[in-house]
Every structure is written in structure tokens, then in C-alpha cells.
Short mmCIF file of C-alpha atoms and ligand atoms in Angstrom, two decimals:
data_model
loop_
_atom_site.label_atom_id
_atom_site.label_comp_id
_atom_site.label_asym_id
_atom_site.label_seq_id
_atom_site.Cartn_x
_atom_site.Cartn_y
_atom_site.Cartn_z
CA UNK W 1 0.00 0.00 0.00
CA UNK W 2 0.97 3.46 -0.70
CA UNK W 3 0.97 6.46 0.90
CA UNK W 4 -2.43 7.92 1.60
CA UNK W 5 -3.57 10.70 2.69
CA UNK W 6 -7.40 10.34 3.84
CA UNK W 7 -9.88 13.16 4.29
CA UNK W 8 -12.91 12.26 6.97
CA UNK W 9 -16.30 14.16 6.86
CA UNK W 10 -18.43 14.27 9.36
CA UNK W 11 -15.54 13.27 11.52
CA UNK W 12 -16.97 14.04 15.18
CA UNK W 13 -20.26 11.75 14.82
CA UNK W 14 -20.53 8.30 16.29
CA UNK W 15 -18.75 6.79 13.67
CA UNK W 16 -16.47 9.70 12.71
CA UNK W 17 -14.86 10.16 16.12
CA UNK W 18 -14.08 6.35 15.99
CA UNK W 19 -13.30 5.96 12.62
CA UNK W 20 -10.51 8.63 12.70
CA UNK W 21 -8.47 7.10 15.26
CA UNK W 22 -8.54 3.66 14.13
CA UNK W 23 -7.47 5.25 10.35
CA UNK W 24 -4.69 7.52 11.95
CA UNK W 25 -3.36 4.51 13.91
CA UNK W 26 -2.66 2.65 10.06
CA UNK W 27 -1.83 5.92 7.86
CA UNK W 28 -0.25 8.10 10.86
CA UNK W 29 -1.32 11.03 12.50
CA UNK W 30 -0.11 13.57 9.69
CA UNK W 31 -1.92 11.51 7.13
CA UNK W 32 -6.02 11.50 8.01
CA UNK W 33 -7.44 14.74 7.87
CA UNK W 34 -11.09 15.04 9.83
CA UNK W 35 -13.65 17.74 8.94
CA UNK W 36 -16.94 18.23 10.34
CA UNK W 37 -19.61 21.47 10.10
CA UNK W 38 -19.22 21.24 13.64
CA UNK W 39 -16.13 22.11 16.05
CA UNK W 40 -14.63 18.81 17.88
CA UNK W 41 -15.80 18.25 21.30
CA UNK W 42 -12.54 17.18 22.79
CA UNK W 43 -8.84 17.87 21.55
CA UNK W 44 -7.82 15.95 18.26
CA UNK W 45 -4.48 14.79 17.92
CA UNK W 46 -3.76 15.20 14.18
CA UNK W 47 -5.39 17.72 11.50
CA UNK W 48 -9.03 19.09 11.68
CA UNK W 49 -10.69 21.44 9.17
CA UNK W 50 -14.21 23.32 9.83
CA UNK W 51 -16.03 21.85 6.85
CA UNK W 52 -19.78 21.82 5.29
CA UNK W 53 -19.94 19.38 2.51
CA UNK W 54 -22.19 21.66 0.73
CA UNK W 55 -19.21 23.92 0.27
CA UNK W 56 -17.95 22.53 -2.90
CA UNK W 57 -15.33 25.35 -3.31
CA UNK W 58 -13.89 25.02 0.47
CA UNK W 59 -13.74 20.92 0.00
CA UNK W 60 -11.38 21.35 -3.16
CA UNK W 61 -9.27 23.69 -1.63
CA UNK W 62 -8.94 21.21 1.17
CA UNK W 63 -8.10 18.22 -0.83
CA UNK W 64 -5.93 20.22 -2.58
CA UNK W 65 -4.19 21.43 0.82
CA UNK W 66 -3.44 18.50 2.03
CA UNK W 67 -2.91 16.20 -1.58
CA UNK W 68 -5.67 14.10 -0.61
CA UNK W 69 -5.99 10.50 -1.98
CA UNK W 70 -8.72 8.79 0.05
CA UNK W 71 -12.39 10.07 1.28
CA UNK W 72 -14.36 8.64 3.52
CA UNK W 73 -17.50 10.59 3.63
CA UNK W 74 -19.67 9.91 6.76
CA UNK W 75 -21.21 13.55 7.03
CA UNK W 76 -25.25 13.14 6.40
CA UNK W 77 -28.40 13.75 8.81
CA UNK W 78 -30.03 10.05 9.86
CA UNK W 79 -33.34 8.45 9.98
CA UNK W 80 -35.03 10.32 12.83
CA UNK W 81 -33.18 13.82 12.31
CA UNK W 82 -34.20 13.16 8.16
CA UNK W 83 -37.81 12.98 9.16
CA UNK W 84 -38.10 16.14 11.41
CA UNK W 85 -36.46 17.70 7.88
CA UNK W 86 -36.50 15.99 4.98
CA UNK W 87 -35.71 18.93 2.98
CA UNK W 88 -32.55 19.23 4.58
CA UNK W 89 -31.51 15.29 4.99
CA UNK W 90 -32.06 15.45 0.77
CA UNK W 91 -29.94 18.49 0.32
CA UNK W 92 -27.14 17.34 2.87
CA UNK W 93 -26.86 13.42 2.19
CA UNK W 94 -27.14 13.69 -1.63
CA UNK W 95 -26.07 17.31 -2.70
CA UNK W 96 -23.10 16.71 -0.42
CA UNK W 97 -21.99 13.09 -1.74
CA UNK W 98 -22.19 14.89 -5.60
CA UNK W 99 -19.84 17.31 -4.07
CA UNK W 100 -18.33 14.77 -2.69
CA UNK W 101 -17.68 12.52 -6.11
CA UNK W 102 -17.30 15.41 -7.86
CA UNK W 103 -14.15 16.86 -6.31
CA UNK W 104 -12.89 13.14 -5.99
CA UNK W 105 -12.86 13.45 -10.26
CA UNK W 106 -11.61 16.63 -10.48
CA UNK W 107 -8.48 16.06 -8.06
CA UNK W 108 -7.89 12.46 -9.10
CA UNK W 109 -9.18 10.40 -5.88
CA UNK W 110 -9.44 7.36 -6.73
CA UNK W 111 -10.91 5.51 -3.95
CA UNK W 112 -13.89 6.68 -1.89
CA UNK W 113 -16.04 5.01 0.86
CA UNK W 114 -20.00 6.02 1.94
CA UNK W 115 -21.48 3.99 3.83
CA UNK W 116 -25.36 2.77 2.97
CA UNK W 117 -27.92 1.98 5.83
CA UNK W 118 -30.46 -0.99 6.80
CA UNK W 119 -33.10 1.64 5.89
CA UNK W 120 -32.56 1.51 1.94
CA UNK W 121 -35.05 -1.70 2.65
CA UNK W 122 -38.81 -1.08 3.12
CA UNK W 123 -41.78 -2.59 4.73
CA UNK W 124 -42.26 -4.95 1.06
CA UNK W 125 -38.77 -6.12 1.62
CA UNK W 126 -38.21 -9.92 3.46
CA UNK W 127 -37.27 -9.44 7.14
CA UNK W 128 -35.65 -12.44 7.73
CA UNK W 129 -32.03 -13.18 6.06
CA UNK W 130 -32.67 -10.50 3.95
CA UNK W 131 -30.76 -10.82 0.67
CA UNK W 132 -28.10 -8.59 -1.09
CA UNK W 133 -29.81 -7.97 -3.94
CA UNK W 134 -33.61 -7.62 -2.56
CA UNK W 135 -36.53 -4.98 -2.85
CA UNK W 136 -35.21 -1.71 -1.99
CA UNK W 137 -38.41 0.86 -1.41
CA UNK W 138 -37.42 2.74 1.76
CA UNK W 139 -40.13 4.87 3.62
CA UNK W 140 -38.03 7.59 4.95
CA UNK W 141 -36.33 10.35 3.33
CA UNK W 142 -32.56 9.45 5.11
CA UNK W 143 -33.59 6.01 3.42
CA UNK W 144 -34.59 7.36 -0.13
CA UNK W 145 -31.46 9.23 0.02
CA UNK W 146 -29.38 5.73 0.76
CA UNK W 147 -30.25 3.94 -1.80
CA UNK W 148 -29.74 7.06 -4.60
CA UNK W 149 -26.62 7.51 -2.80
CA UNK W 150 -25.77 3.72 -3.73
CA UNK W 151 -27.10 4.15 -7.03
CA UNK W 152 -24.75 7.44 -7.92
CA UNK W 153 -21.90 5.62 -6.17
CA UNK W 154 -22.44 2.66 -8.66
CA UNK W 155 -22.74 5.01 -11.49
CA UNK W 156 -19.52 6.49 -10.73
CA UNK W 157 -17.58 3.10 -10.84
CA UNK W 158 -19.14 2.34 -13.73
CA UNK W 159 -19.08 5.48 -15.66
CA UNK W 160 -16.04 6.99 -14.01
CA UNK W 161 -13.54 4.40 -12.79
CA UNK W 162 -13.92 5.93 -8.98
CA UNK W 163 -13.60 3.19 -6.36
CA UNK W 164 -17.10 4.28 -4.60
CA UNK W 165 -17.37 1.40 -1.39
CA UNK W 166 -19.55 1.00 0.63
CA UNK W 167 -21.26 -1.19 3.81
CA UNK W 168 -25.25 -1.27 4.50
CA UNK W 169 -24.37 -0.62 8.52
CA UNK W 170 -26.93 -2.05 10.68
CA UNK W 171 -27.51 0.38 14.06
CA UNK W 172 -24.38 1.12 15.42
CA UNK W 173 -23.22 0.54 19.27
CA UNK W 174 -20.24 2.57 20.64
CA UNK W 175 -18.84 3.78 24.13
CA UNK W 176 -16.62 6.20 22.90
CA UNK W 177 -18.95 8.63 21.12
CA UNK W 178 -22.68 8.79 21.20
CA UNK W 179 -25.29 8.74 17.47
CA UNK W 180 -26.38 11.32 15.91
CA UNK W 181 -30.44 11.16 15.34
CA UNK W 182 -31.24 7.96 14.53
CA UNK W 183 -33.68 5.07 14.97
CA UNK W 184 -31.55 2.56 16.54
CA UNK W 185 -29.67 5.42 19.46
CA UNK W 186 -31.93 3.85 21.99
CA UNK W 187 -29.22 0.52 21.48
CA UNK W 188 -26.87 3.00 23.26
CA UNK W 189 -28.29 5.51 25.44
CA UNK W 190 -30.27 2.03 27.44
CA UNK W 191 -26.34 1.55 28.43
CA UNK W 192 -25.67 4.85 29.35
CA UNK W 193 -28.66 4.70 31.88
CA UNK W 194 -28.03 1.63 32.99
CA UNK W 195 -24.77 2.24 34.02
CA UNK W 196 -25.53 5.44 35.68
CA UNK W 197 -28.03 3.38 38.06
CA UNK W 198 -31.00 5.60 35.82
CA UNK W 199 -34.28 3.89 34.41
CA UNK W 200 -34.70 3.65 30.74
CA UNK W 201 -37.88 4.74 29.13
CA UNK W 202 -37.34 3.04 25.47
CA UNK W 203 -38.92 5.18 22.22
CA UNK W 204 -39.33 1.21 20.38
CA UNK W 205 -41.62 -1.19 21.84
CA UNK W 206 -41.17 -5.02 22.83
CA UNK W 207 -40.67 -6.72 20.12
CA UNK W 208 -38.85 -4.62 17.67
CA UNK W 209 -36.12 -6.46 16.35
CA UNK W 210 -33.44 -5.15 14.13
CA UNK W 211 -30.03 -5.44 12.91
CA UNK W 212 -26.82 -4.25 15.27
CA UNK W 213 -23.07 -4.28 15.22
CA UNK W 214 -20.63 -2.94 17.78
CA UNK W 215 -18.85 -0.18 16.94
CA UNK W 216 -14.94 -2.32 16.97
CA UNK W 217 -16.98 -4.51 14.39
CA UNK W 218 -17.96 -1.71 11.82
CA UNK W 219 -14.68 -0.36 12.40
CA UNK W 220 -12.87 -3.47 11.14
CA UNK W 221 -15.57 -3.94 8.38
CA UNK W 222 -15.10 -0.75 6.72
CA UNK W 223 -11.29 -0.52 6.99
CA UNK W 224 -11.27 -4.79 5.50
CA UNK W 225 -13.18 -3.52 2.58
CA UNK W 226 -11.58 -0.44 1.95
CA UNK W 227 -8.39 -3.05 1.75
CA UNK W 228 -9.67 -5.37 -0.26
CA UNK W 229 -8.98 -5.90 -3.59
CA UNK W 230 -11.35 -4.60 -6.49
CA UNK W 231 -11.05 -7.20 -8.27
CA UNK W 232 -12.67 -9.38 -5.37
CA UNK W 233 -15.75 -7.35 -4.53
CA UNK W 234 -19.00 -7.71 -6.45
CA UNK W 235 -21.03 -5.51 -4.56
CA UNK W 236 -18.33 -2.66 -3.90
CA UNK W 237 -20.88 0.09 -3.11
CA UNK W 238 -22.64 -1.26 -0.85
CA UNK W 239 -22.27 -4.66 1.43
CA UNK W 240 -24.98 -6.17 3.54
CA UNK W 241 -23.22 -6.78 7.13
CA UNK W 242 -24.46 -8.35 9.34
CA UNK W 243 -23.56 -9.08 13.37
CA UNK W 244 -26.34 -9.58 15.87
CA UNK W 245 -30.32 -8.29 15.88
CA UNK W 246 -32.30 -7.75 18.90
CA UNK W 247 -35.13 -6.65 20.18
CA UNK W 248 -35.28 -4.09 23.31
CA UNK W 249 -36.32 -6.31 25.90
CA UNK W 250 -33.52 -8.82 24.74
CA UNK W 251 -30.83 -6.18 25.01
CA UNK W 252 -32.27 -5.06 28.70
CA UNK W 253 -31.99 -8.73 29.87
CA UNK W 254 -28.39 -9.03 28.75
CA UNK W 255 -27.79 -6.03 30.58
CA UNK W 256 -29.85 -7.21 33.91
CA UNK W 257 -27.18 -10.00 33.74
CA UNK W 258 -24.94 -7.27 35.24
CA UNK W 259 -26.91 -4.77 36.80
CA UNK W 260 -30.21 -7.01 38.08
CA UNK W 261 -31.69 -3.55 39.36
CA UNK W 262 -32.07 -2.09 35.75
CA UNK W 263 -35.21 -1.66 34.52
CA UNK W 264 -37.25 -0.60 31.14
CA UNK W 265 -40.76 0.68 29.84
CA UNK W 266 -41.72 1.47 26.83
CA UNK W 267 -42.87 4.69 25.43
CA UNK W 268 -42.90 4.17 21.10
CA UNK W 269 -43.03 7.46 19.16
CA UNK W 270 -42.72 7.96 15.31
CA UNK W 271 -39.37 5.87 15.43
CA UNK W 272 -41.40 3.23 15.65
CA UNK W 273 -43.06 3.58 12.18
CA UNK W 274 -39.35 3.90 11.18
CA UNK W 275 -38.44 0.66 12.78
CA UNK W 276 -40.75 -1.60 11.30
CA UNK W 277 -40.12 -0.20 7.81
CA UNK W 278 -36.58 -1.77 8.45
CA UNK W 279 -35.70 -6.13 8.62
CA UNK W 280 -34.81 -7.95 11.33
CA UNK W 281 -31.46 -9.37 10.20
CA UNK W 282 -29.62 -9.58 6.49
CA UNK W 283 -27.59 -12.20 5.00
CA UNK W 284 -23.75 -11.44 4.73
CA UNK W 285 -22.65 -14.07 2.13
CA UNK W 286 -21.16 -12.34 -0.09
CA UNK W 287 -19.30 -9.51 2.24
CA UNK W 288 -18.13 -12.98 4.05
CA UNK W 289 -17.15 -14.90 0.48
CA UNK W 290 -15.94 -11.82 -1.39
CA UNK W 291 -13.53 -10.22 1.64
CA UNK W 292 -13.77 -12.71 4.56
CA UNK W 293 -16.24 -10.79 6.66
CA UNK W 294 -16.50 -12.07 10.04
CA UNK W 295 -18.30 -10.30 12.99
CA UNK W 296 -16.45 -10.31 16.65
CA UNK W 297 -19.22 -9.70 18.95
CA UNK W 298 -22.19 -10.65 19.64
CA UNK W 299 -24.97 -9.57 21.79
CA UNK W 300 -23.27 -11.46 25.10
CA UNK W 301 -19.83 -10.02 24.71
CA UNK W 302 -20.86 -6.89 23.45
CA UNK W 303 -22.63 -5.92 26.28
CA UNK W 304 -19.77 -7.04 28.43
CA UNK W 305 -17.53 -5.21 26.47
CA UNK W 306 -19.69 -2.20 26.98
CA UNK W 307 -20.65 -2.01 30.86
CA UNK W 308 -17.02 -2.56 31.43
CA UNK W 309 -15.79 0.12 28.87
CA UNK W 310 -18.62 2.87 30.38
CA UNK W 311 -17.57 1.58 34.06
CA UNK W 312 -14.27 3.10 33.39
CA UNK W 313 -15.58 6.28 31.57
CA UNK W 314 -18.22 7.16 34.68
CA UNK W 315 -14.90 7.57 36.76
CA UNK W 316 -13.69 9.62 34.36
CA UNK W 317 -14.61 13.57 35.20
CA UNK W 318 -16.46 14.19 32.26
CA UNK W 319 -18.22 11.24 31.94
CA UNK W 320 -22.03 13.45 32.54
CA UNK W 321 -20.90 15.78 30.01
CA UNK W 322 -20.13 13.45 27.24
CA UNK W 323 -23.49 11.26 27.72
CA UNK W 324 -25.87 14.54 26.58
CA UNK W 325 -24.02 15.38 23.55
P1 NAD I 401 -23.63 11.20 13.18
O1 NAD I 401 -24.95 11.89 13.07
O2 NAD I 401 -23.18 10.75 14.51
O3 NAD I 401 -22.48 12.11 12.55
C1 NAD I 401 -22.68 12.82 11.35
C2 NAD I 401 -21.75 13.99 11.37
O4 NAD I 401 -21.97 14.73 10.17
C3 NAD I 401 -21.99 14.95 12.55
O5 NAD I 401 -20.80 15.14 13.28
C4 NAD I 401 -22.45 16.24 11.88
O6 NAD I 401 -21.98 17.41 12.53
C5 NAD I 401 -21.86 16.10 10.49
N1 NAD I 401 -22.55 16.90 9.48
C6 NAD I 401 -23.88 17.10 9.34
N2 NAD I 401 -24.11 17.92 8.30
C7 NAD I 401 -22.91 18.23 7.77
C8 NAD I 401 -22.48 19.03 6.68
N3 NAD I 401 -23.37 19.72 5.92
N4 NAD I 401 -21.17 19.10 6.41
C9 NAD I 401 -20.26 18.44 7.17
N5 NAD I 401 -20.60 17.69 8.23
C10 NAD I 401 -21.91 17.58 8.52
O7 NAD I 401 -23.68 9.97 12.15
P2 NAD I 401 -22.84 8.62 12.19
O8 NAD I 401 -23.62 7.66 12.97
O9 NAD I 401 -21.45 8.89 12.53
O10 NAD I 401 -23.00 8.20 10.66
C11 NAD I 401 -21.99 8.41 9.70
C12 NAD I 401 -22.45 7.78 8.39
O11 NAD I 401 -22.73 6.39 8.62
C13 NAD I 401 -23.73 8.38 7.82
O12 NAD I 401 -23.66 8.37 6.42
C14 NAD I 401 -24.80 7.41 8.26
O13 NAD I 401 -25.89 7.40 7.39
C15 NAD I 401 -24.06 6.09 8.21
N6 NAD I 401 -24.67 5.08 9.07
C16 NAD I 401 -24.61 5.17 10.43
C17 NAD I 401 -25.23 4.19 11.22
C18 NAD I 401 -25.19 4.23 12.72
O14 NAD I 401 -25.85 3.41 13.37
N7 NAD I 401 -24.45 5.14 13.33
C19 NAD I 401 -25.90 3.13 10.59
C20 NAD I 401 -25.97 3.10 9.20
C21 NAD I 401 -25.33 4.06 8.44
N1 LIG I 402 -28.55 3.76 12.76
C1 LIG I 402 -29.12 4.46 11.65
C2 LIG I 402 -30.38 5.14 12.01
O1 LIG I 402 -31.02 4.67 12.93
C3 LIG I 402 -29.40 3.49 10.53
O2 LIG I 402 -28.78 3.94 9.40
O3 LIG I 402 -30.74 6.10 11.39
#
């Protein structure tokens, strides 16, 4: 492997914040550039730029700046945050990937990843083992954009040459940051209350099973793929992975296991419409055949993994702070 240099957007989200480390860690800290509309939280060791990806003319000086090589674009509004403003999910998720694939042609990138979602699929899709290639009529705007997104991704590769990747994450569980508006946060703020001794009032009711990955997972997925060789992948722009699925009483029980005083009710609002436009669990085969996928935790060792991990945060000062950003 050459030398890359690798720009992040949307670097201090869930994944962003996680993502960076683990990419400055294999290219070096001089060598992964994050950008975000927003101002880090905490102190970044390495490069940061203040960057909208609507601001076409700021993101080519930028890759230009710094010689760029590699983007991974993660900046976009999710499911719940879409629906409160469509409007603005459209113009930010697609009108920022065009800039986005744009600039990659214009300053020879050749190798981009944007990660898809679980809601590309719709309520017409299976649930169960849902395949790669499958119905794809999503019911929310984040989804709508998705799936266009892995359309004009595709369309690049084809039309282009540009090495668009992609994974169709299922909801994401992390200690070290927290999400960002979507339909599957409640998988991380019920650990955040259960740790702090605090009752958790969940926005999905019994029963609502979907897809979920911890965050160490995703992070090895993405950074496999973007590894791999082309030549290999057969669905480059966007991968089913899959890793555990659960429903929120199953992920309270697990918990109980350590904390037997934590309890749950339920309280749906219009995330649950959003949930049951989504599956229950997808079928990996070809992310496992065409790159080796292969998930580390599951639901058991996850939440191990977690309690302990937040355990040692809550003696950390600013644990209260960093749990209501
Ligand atoms: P997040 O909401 O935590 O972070 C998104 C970041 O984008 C935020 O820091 C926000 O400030 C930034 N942003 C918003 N508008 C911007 C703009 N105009 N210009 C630049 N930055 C902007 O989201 P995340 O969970 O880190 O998700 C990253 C990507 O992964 C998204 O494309 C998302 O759709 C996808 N994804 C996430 C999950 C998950 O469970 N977290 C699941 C499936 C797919
Ligand atoms: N975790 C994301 C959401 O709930 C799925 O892409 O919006």
C-alpha cells in the first residue's frame, strides 16, 4: 500500500470520532485529515478542518491542501433527524456526496467510501435473512437518500472508474462517542442509563427487532473492505453486514445479567413507524465470500464489552458531560 492521505467528513459523529483514530493509527497522525460542520468536542491529535460538505469550493481547496488521496465521507443527517427535515436530509446526504464525487474526479481520488444503511429496505422487503440484492423501497427520506446515494456511487464506478465502497451498517453501538439522530440510538443511550443506576424509558416497543453491530466490528468492516482488492468485490458500493439483531427487551436482559436492578418501559413514538419499515437481520454471504467478513461480537460479549468500557468512563470527570451530547 501506498501512501495515503485520507480526508474524513463528518468526523466528530458516532462513527467519525471512531473511525478517525482507528485510520490515523494505520496511515499516521499527519496523514487523516477530519472535517466536520461542527467544532470537535474534545482535543484531536492530528489535522481538523471546519467543513460543510455543501461547500464545494472550500472541499477542493482542502483536498488540494493536504494532496488528498482517500475520502471517507460519513457527514449526512439520519433516519429520525431526516424525518423532522426531509428537505434538509435530501440536500445534505445527496447534494453533499455529488460534491463529494465530484471533487474526488476533479483532483484524481481514486478511492472513496459512503457507507449505505439498513433503511434503503422497506416494509415490502423480506425481514428475515434478507438478501443482497432484494426490494429496496425505503419509507423515509434518510432512506430514499441511501439507496440514490448507492445508485450514484455505482454510477460512478461504472461510468467513471472511482472506487465508490460502501457497507449497508446495521444500528451502530459505541462507548466512545454517542449517534447522531437515529432510529436505533436507543441501542446506546439504554447503556448509558443503565450504568448510571438511571431507568430507561425506550422510544421502540417489545418486540422490535433489528439489525446491530458494535462499533470495533464496523470499524474493522469498513477498513477490510476499503483493503480489499477490487477485483474481489462484487457488490463494492454497498455490502450487507451483518452481526447480531435484537429486540429491546432482549438487550435489557443481557444487561440485567450485570446490573439485576435495571429496569425498562416502553414509550414508542414515530421511530417506531421507522423501525418496522426496516428487517430484522440480512444475509452477509457475499461480504463474508468476497472479503472474509467475520463479525467479533455478539450480543453477550458486546454488552460485556460495553458495561465494562462505560464503568471506566463514569470515573472519568467528564463522563455526565459526554453522555448529553
Ligand atoms: P452522526 O450523526 O453521529 O455524525 C454525522 C456527522 O456529520 C456529525 O458530526 C455532523 O456534525 C456532520 N454533518 C452534518 N451535516 C454536515 C455538513 N453539511 N457538512 C459536514 N458535516 C456535517 O452519524 P454517524 O452515525 O457517525 O454516521 C456516519 C455515516 O454512517 C452516515 O452516512 C450514516 O448514514 C451512516 N450510518 C450510520 C449508522 C449508525 O448506526 N451510526 C448506521 C448506518 C449508516
Ligand atoms: N442507525 C441508523 C439510524 O437509525 C441506521 O442507518 O438512522
Amino acid at each position: 500500500m501506498g501512501k495515503e492521505v485520507i480526508l474524513v467528513t463528518g468526523s466528530n459523529g458516532q462513527i467519525g470520532t471512531v473511525l478517525s483514530e482507528a485510520l490515523r493509527e494505520i496511515h499516521g497522525i499527519a496523514n487523516v485529515i477530519s472535517s466536520d460542520i461542527t467544532v470537535p468536542r474534545s482535543t484531536i491529535i492530528g489535522y481538523f478542518e471546519k467543513l460543510d460538505v455543501l461547500d464545494a469550493k472550500r472541499l477542493n481547496e482542502i483536498i488540494q491542501k493536504y494532496r488528498v488521496t482517500q475520502i471517507y465521507h460519513l457527514a449526512a443527517l439520519l433516519s429520525a433527524t431526516g424525518e423532522k427535515n426531509p428537505q434538509l436530509a435530501w440536500k445534505v446526504n445527496m447534494d453533499g456526496l455529488f460534491n463529494i464525487l465530484e471533487a474526488a474526479r476533479a483532483n484524481g481520488i481514486t478511492k472513496i467510501f459512503h457507507p449505505s444503511s439498513i433503511a434503503v429496505f422497506g416494509g415490502n422487503t423480506p425481514k428475515q435473512n434478507t438478501a443482497q440484492s432484494t426490494i429496496l423501497e425505503p419509507e423515509t427520506m434518510y432512506g430514499i437518500t441511501k439507496k440514490a446515494g448507492e445508485d450514484l456511487g455505482n454510477y460512478y464506478f461504472y461510468k467513471y472508474g472511482l472506487d465508490v465502497r460502501g457497507i449497508r451498517y446495521p444500528g451502530l453501538i459505541s462507548y466512545q462517542s454517542m449517534p447522531g439522530g437515529g432510529t436505533t440510538d436507543y441501542a446506546v443511550d439504554i447503556f448509558h442509563k443503565a450504568v448510571a443506576g438511571e431507568h430507561f424509558e425506550s422510544f421502540l416497543k417489545e418486540g422490535t427487532r433489528l439489525p446491530m453491530m458494535y462499533m470495533s466490528d464496523a470499524i474493522k468492516g469498513t477498513i477490510e473492505l476499503m483493503e480489499a482488492p477490487v477485483e474481489k468485490l462484487s457488490h463494492h458500493y454497498a455490502y450487507n453486514l451483518g452481526a447480531m439483531s435484537f429486540a429491546p427487551e432482549e438487550i435489557a436482559a443481557e444487561i440485567q445479567k450485570h446490573i439485576p436492578e435495571f429496569t425498562i418501559s416502553y414509550k414508542p413514538d414515530f421511530r417506531q413507524q421507522i423501525a418496522e419499515s426496516w428487517i430484522e437481520n440480512m444475509d452477509d454471504s457475499c461480504a463474508r465470500n468476497d472479503w472474509g467478513w467475520n463479525p467479533k461480537y455478539d450480543l453477550t460479549s458486546m454488552t460485556d464489552d460495553m458495561i465494562s468500557n462505560l464503568r471506566k468512563l463514569q470515573k472519568n470527570k467528564n463522563y455526565d458531560e459526554t453522555r448529553f451530547l
